[in-house]
XYZ file of C-alpha atoms in Angstrom:
567
model
C 100.159 60.586 98.325
C 98.566 63.270 100.874
C 98.436 66.607 101.358
C 98.066 68.899 104.708
C 94.710 69.520 105.767
C 92.186 71.283 107.977
C 88.520 71.588 108.837
C 86.834 74.428 108.196
C 86.052 76.384 111.657
C 85.209 79.757 109.564
C 84.620 81.806 113.216
C 88.272 80.964 113.951
C 90.087 83.120 110.956
C 92.122 80.015 110.121
C 95.124 80.654 107.736
C 94.826 77.859 104.990
C 96.653 77.276 101.879
C 97.376 75.414 98.633
C 97.545 71.181 98.261
C 100.354 69.424 97.764
C 101.603 65.361 96.686
C 104.426 65.314 99.118
C 103.369 61.914 101.452
C 101.904 62.938 104.473
C 104.201 61.781 107.575
C 102.657 63.981 110.245
C 99.604 65.178 111.801
C 98.401 67.849 114.117
C 95.173 67.949 116.203
C 94.154 71.275 118.068
C 93.021 70.253 121.465
C 92.259 73.664 122.277
C 91.324 76.728 120.792
C 92.697 80.413 122.793
C 89.067 81.117 124.302
C 89.802 84.802 123.775
C 87.939 84.751 120.188
C 85.574 81.579 121.457
C 82.512 83.037 122.420
C 80.859 79.725 124.212
C 82.368 76.218 125.563
C 80.918 75.171 122.567
C 82.753 76.800 120.174
C 86.183 76.135 122.040
C 84.793 72.338 121.622
C 84.307 72.863 118.017
C 87.683 74.722 117.649
C 89.369 71.368 119.176
C 88.086 68.805 115.825
C 91.033 71.143 113.776
C 93.043 68.496 112.365
C 96.438 69.950 109.961
C 98.600 66.977 108.099
C 101.820 67.896 107.030
C 104.019 66.081 104.338
C 107.468 66.073 104.112
C 109.571 69.115 103.006
C 106.446 71.846 104.678
C 106.694 74.085 107.120
C 103.289 74.957 109.755
C 104.094 78.228 111.347
C 101.751 79.601 114.822
C 101.236 83.147 115.545
C 98.683 85.582 116.317
C 99.836 87.236 112.875
C 97.358 86.670 110.233
C 99.639 84.805 107.465
C 100.345 82.286 110.132
C 99.209 78.424 108.955
C 97.811 78.917 112.289
C 95.919 82.249 113.783
C 96.060 82.118 117.412
C 93.764 85.652 118.258
C 95.137 85.702 121.558
C 97.702 88.320 123.314
C 100.194 85.984 124.795
C 100.499 84.529 121.353
C 103.111 86.391 119.545
C 102.846 87.443 116.129
C 105.213 85.005 114.660
C 105.576 82.693 117.829
C 106.612 79.085 116.556
C 106.965 77.292 113.725
C 106.989 73.085 112.667
C 109.309 71.751 110.216
C 108.804 68.472 108.394
C 111.775 66.778 107.047
C 113.472 63.093 106.260
C 115.115 64.213 109.315
C 112.126 64.079 111.189
C 109.447 66.681 112.754
C 111.076 69.432 114.635
C 109.525 72.647 116.449
C 111.166 76.138 116.845
C 110.554 79.225 118.907
C 110.311 82.006 117.205
C 111.753 83.640 119.982
C 108.246 84.449 121.532
C 107.360 86.231 124.635
C 105.330 83.733 126.750
C 106.938 80.526 125.455
C 106.669 77.738 123.566
C 105.705 74.688 125.891
C 107.007 70.893 124.516
C 105.494 68.538 127.000
C 105.099 70.695 129.984
C 108.312 72.384 129.658
C 109.324 75.919 127.931
C 111.471 75.028 124.870
C 114.734 77.589 123.999
C 116.145 75.864 121.489
C 114.972 73.686 118.020
C 113.127 70.309 119.390
C 112.551 67.151 117.458
C 109.210 66.205 118.341
C 108.446 62.389 118.612
C 104.352 60.551 118.039
C 102.038 61.350 121.542
C 103.940 64.896 122.050
C 102.382 67.948 123.212
C 102.707 71.313 122.117
C 101.349 74.375 124.751
C 100.920 77.681 123.081
C 98.913 79.815 125.578
C 96.091 78.330 125.950
C 96.386 75.967 122.956
C 97.524 72.069 122.790
C 98.341 70.642 120.188
C 98.909 66.844 119.980
C 101.288 65.747 117.177
C 101.029 62.286 115.889
C 103.800 60.979 113.521
C 103.520 58.504 110.466
C 99.925 59.381 109.879
C 98.304 59.206 106.411
C 95.157 61.538 105.181
C 92.233 59.616 105.954
C 90.015 62.847 104.717
C 90.843 63.291 100.741
C 87.350 65.085 100.179
C 87.504 67.735 103.231
C 86.015 71.118 101.535
C 89.145 72.863 102.762
C 92.412 72.036 101.608
C 95.717 73.943 102.271
C 99.862 73.089 102.207
C 102.613 75.046 103.739
C 105.822 76.348 101.637
C 108.453 73.462 101.224
C 111.482 74.304 103.960
C 114.197 75.966 102.408
C 116.954 76.709 105.779
C 120.218 76.802 105.530
C 122.728 76.367 108.451
C 124.430 79.954 109.267
C 126.441 81.723 111.520
C 124.282 84.525 112.587
C 124.589 87.850 114.633
C 121.446 89.397 115.788
C 120.607 92.983 116.713
C 117.434 94.094 118.413
C 116.732 98.166 119.139
C 114.023 98.389 121.468
C 112.300 101.661 122.223
C 112.720 102.173 125.734
C 109.217 102.472 127.905
C 107.363 103.005 124.836
C 104.141 102.068 126.883
C 104.595 105.124 129.055
C 105.746 107.175 126.367
C 102.172 106.303 125.162
C 99.996 107.152 127.803
C 102.054 110.097 128.679
C 102.487 112.471 125.504
C 100.175 112.565 122.426
C 99.863 109.992 119.921
C 100.811 111.912 117.497
C 103.948 113.167 118.677
C 105.066 109.524 119.492
C 103.907 108.266 116.347
C 106.016 110.526 114.022
C 108.962 109.881 116.328
C 108.925 106.415 116.027
C 108.653 106.164 112.305
C 111.521 108.548 111.921
C 113.286 106.047 114.808
C 112.522 103.003 112.838
C 113.415 104.781 109.335
C 116.895 106.075 110.730
C 117.562 102.522 112.233
C 117.020 100.825 108.986
C 119.248 102.780 107.286
C 122.070 102.226 109.994
C 121.247 98.469 109.441
C 121.474 98.733 105.561
C 124.555 100.973 105.754
C 126.369 98.499 108.244
C 125.690 95.823 105.361
C 122.950 93.790 107.898
C 119.480 93.045 106.932
C 116.238 94.562 109.161
C 114.398 90.858 109.973
C 111.280 92.266 110.900
C 109.414 95.452 113.125
C 107.621 94.032 116.350
C 105.797 97.154 117.906
C 108.625 99.225 118.837
C 111.202 97.009 118.101
C 113.647 96.086 115.318
C 114.937 93.024 114.536
C 117.816 93.403 112.086
C 120.441 90.326 111.130
C 123.630 89.788 110.022
C 124.882 86.552 108.636
C 127.670 84.083 106.382
C 130.357 81.379 106.826
C 131.852 80.696 110.181
C 134.634 82.093 108.845
C 132.977 85.512 107.770
C 131.541 85.759 111.620
C 134.378 88.573 113.238
C 133.526 90.874 110.119
C 129.446 90.678 109.997
C 129.663 90.704 113.777
C 131.605 93.718 114.065
C 129.617 95.373 111.170
C 126.672 94.656 113.769
C 128.317 96.051 116.709
C 129.703 99.055 115.480
C 125.955 99.374 113.847
C 124.537 99.282 117.486
C 126.464 102.064 118.722
C 125.618 104.102 115.592
C 122.019 103.354 116.761
C 122.402 104.827 120.284
C 123.860 107.671 119.440
C 121.742 108.254 116.583
C 118.792 107.547 118.913
C 120.347 110.103 121.340
C 120.713 112.970 118.385
C 117.232 112.494 116.854
C 116.132 112.846 120.624
C 117.577 116.120 121.176
C 116.531 117.498 117.967
C 113.171 116.271 116.684
C 111.355 114.871 119.821
C 109.410 117.588 121.207
C 109.661 116.273 124.931
C 113.398 115.435 124.947
C 114.310 117.877 127.795
C 111.191 115.579 130.063
C 111.400 112.159 128.237
C 114.374 111.097 126.295
C 113.762 108.629 123.611
C 116.315 106.432 124.153
C 116.752 102.884 123.201
C 118.167 99.710 124.091
C 120.449 97.458 122.079
C 121.497 93.256 122.675
C 122.996 91.351 120.011
C 124.115 87.556 120.376
C 125.929 85.785 117.766
C 125.790 81.933 117.306
C 124.760 79.380 115.024
C 121.164 79.077 113.454
C 118.793 78.181 110.824
C 117.779 81.213 107.764
C 115.776 80.978 104.802
C 112.164 81.349 104.043
C 108.973 80.198 105.320
C 104.876 80.281 105.198
C 102.306 79.768 102.211
C 102.274 80.736 98.528
C 101.841 84.735 98.124
C 103.068 84.959 101.975
C 106.298 84.024 102.443
C 108.577 85.564 105.086
C 112.003 85.462 105.684
C 113.645 84.788 109.189
C 116.138 82.990 111.307
C 115.532 80.196 113.952
C 117.303 78.821 116.701
C 118.345 79.311 120.192
C 120.786 82.187 119.055
C 117.511 84.447 118.206
C 116.271 83.278 121.752
C 119.270 84.586 123.412
C 118.980 87.703 121.838
C 115.799 88.745 122.961
C 116.597 87.602 126.990
C 119.667 89.296 126.955
C 117.068 92.599 125.996
C 114.836 91.473 128.793
C 117.546 91.550 131.161
C 119.818 94.735 130.383
C 117.978 96.776 132.955
C 119.234 94.871 135.460
C 122.768 95.072 134.389
C 122.004 99.263 134.343
C 122.904 99.855 130.969
C 121.174 100.002 127.364
C 123.557 98.286 125.511
C 124.544 94.519 126.324
C 125.542 91.526 124.345
C 127.124 88.001 124.652
C 130.451 87.772 125.373
C 130.745 85.671 122.018
C 129.456 88.425 120.369
C 132.250 90.833 122.037
C 134.923 88.445 121.015
C 134.298 87.674 117.519
C 133.540 91.506 117.499
C 137.460 92.547 118.720
C 138.194 95.615 118.794
C 135.323 96.853 116.299
C 134.141 99.288 118.879
C 135.896 98.941 122.912
C 133.681 96.656 124.864
C 134.400 95.375 128.952
C 132.828 92.780 130.644
C 129.312 92.578 132.409
C 130.149 89.189 133.882
C 127.397 86.515 133.975
C 124.145 86.363 134.431
C 121.218 83.631 133.789
C 118.652 83.782 131.548
C 115.266 81.569 131.824
C 114.912 78.601 129.966
C 118.752 77.775 130.150
C 120.572 75.942 132.427
C 124.077 77.760 132.511
C 124.869 81.611 132.470
C 125.684 83.462 129.426
C 128.533 86.379 129.794
C 127.588 89.764 128.922
C 129.493 93.004 127.994
C 128.364 96.645 127.203
C 129.796 98.999 125.568
C 132.989 100.534 126.825
C 132.511 103.556 129.615
C 128.639 103.131 127.599
C 130.931 105.732 125.325
C 127.712 106.139 122.828
C 125.721 106.740 126.158
C 127.651 108.785 128.151
C 128.933 111.104 125.709
C 126.652 114.583 125.734
C 124.368 115.728 123.426
C 124.736 119.167 124.933
C 123.063 121.694 123.397
C 124.770 124.292 121.734
C 125.837 127.342 123.300
C 123.229 130.009 123.916
C 122.356 131.616 120.427
C 119.742 134.686 119.917
C 117.199 134.387 117.836
C 118.629 137.223 115.620
C 121.965 135.990 115.073
C 120.620 132.175 114.503
C 118.386 133.730 111.393
C 121.565 135.405 110.635
C 123.488 132.248 110.543
C 120.760 130.769 108.376
C 120.240 133.189 105.964
C 124.178 133.594 105.227
C 124.336 129.885 104.750
C 121.789 130.041 102.305
C 123.603 132.957 100.805
C 126.396 130.619 100.595
C 124.996 127.497 98.855
C 123.945 129.918 95.373
C 127.735 130.896 95.419
C 128.479 129.736 91.897
C 132.369 128.839 93.392
C 130.626 126.970 96.613
C 127.977 125.447 94.853
C 129.841 123.845 92.214
C 132.735 122.517 94.187
C 129.955 121.516 96.436
C 128.373 119.242 93.848
C 131.934 118.056 92.412
C 132.040 116.560 95.718
C 129.019 114.987 96.078
C 128.871 113.482 92.847
C 132.665 111.949 92.403
C 133.991 111.861 96.060
C 135.462 107.865 95.976
C 132.893 106.391 98.548
C 136.072 104.891 100.283
C 136.397 107.963 102.650
C 133.850 107.410 105.455
C 135.127 110.996 107.713
C 136.522 113.363 104.552
C 132.743 112.717 102.847
C 130.843 115.719 101.540
C 128.516 115.775 104.404
C 131.826 116.672 106.341
C 132.339 120.191 103.839
C 129.250 120.595 104.055
C 129.686 120.664 108.665
C 132.965 122.966 108.367
C 131.106 125.561 105.856
C 128.401 125.710 108.557
C 130.179 125.894 111.475
C 132.850 128.259 109.670
C 130.018 130.427 108.790
C 128.097 130.246 112.255
C 131.403 131.110 114.325
C 132.618 133.993 112.273
C 128.925 135.712 112.191
C 129.582 134.697 116.181
C 132.470 136.921 116.334
C 130.781 139.998 113.961
C 132.548 138.805 110.773
C 130.502 139.541 107.799
C 130.505 140.640 104.643
C 133.860 140.317 101.729
C 135.868 138.552 104.644
C 132.698 135.836 104.994
C 132.664 135.350 101.443
C 136.323 134.196 101.045
C 135.791 132.147 104.370
C 133.398 129.694 102.799
C 135.252 129.470 99.527
C 138.129 128.134 101.441
C 135.627 125.733 103.469
C 133.984 124.642 100.676
C 137.268 123.991 98.901
C 139.489 122.589 101.794
C 138.920 119.238 101.725
C 138.352 118.805 97.419
C 142.087 118.053 97.047
C 140.598 114.140 98.273
C 139.429 114.236 94.822
C 142.585 114.294 93.222
C 145.642 113.234 95.524
C 144.241 112.076 99.405
C 148.742 112.455 100.601
C 148.779 115.822 99.158
C 145.402 117.031 99.439
C 145.763 120.192 101.189
C 147.763 121.564 98.063
C 145.681 120.053 95.729
C 142.449 121.700 97.763
C 144.297 124.974 97.739
C 145.040 124.537 93.755
C 141.505 124.257 92.952
C 140.553 127.172 94.972
C 142.409 129.268 93.341
C 142.127 128.098 89.557
C 138.045 128.666 90.556
C 138.615 131.893 91.607
C 140.942 133.144 88.859
C 138.599 131.569 86.564
C 135.898 133.293 88.609
C 137.747 136.933 87.666
C 136.362 138.566 90.635
C 138.861 137.787 93.053
C 142.059 140.386 93.656
C 145.031 138.326 93.738
C 145.475 138.730 97.787
C 141.983 137.671 98.564
C 142.997 134.443 96.575
C 146.556 134.453 98.467
C 144.493 134.407 101.712
C 141.647 131.694 100.865
C 145.011 129.323 99.875
C 146.959 129.672 102.923
C 143.397 129.224 105.205
C 143.329 125.567 103.249
C 147.421 125.105 103.797
C 146.418 126.016 107.306
C 143.745 122.697 107.871
C 147.079 120.332 107.176
C 147.502 118.432 110.625
C 151.337 118.326 111.860
C 153.797 115.548 112.570
C 155.011 116.199 116.341
C 156.308 113.496 119.136
C 152.685 113.313 120.836
C 151.172 112.174 117.131
C 149.278 114.673 114.708
C 148.694 118.429 115.697
C 146.684 121.185 114.600
C 148.699 124.377 113.903
C 147.831 127.652 115.677
C 146.137 130.378 112.614
C 144.936 133.754 113.464
C 142.590 135.879 111.320
C 139.979 134.268 109.124
C 141.970 131.093 109.079
C 141.871 130.287 112.645
C 137.960 130.322 112.121
C 138.593 127.672 109.235
C 140.631 125.257 111.466
C 138.090 125.733 114.460
C 135.047 124.175 112.074
C 137.634 121.603 110.516
C 138.000 119.969 114.011
C 134.456 121.610 115.609
C 133.194 117.630 115.997
C 136.091 117.235 119.098
C 133.943 119.578 120.983
C 130.380 118.458 119.857
C 127.906 115.591 120.376
C 128.960 113.735 117.992
C 132.737 113.303 118.504
C 131.957 109.844 118.734
C 130.076 109.130 115.650
C 132.775 111.202 113.986
C 135.681 109.459 115.502
C 134.107 105.974 114.111
C 134.105 107.261 110.324
C 137.589 108.281 111.140
C 139.079 104.894 112.316
C 136.748 103.373 109.402
C 138.763 105.079 106.987
C 141.719 104.633 108.176
C 141.342 100.920 108.855
C 143.338 101.640 111.979
C 142.241 99.636 115.306
C 140.026 101.138 117.763
C 143.080 101.497 120.931
C 145.249 103.308 118.150
C 142.717 105.669 117.227
C 141.710 106.853 120.660
C 145.133 107.144 121.606
C 145.634 109.125 118.921
C 142.626 111.284 119.577
C 143.371 111.734 123.426
C 146.562 113.219 121.801
C 145.083 115.155 119.728
C 142.610 116.734 121.783
C 144.711 117.276 125.087
C 147.160 118.930 122.958
C 144.636 121.315 121.276
C 143.709 125.010 121.745
C 140.600 126.893 119.627
C 142.246 129.376 117.900
C 138.635 132.267 117.860
C 136.754 133.638 121.144
C 133.706 131.841 119.187
C 134.497 128.389 119.302
C 136.370 128.935 122.709
C 132.905 129.585 124.148
C 130.904 126.991 122.070
C 132.831 123.995 122.101
C 135.295 124.113 124.914
C 133.327 122.532 127.767
C 132.220 119.674 125.506
C 135.717 118.906 123.930
C 136.556 118.750 128.213
C 133.894 115.958 128.637
C 134.973 114.477 125.777
C 138.539 113.947 126.626
C 137.757 113.021 130.245
C 135.435 110.028 128.414
C 138.918 108.717 126.420
C 141.211 108.874 129.097
C 139.053 106.863 130.940
C 138.286 104.281 128.026
C 141.845 104.320 127.431
C 142.586 103.860 131.313
C 140.162 100.205 131.289
C 141.265 99.174 127.946
C 144.764 98.748 128.703
C 143.834 96.686 132.425
């Protein structure tokens, strides 16, 4: 019986673990340790005596991070660079998507490689000689170690990488506190999008997020579509965050690059007791990193393999970019990007100029609305009881409509009792989804009427006006699709607020919510959206001034997308 042993070299910070009793079948001899931490040739020679013995069922991880089994303090070494696994099938080395590569007998590896006795593994300045079938000859060594038993499973996986563009330049050009705060905000936003889309964040690598979606081969179309949608949402959210939170947006906008790849991989837990890590291994991961590195050459910030695009189907409209050569691969890889780069090119336009007085008045009026008993009550009910299947018609949509209705009315000088009635109508306009989706306008109007009667502070004329405003939000069917009615007076402000997204920078985010809620294909949703935009007219001067220009741009983008999709 044997264990994995390592000779003690304290100054090198070698990581070790506990003993185990499985037979040793591989011995790793470190011939040369990275010179960066060795101050003299003597120390390098001393490090060369490093010996590790691996038993069946063990893993051995190499990298710069302190929780590796062999820690290499060298900038050329990635935090988690490579892993060696030992099983009854043999000894295998995998590169963990490292930047500078893992080499076996002088050749860079891109897929798991079976090792044979005498093979030389090279990582930066470190060389490891592998011997198979050895047994321990040093049972009394002062330092004993054993890695965590292997727990890997073959799966289909979609790997997503989200990387901040030009992070080094941003770090050098702007205050470190500004960059750090924005990076933290961006990390949190990306993580939320990934989790909401059914994925998991695997790790943070500097300014990059690596996320995974995995399962059986039969499940690949579903989780790949989710991953692609998440990538598109990250692109949009990054632009919105830059415009709203990044102090230096106008001179150097905060941007990110997305890369996705789908294929077979090994996924599981590795590492020492108390320092276990969940990760994925294989060429699928390597290709994802290589795609991200080559995105600039194709002048795109969103790139995925053709296999990913095909599995995702019409989850997000995409077009092919041809084939590219990736380092370490014999054949070129076909790649794709978002059709018309929708989420990249859709504008993040600043709203129409608003003077400080109007902005302050809007904030004060909105705060007052949220304190209004009827409005606060229905917003709370929507937040607590609205079924989760309503992705678009969620409580957040009602909050946005209330905000925009108040803003538009104030923009055109409407205040007082009229503004209060408009706020009530906006807050109740989708409350019918709590009761009956098919007739939600009638149900919404009924709930508003009941609440206003119970309050006792409104005339029959005011209650009737709120009811008519809510009923006016129904989209009517026509030969060209569903259309919005024209409306005058206060109803026009509610209708314009209800469809404000078609003239705003978040249009494509909202459109994806509509598609997800309806379950329809993208082609159907895009066609209906284009029909709606082309036939639409604003009802109020405020909406025309604030939203028309962006609506025209969204219409042009939709038109180009549909033209490309029908080719």
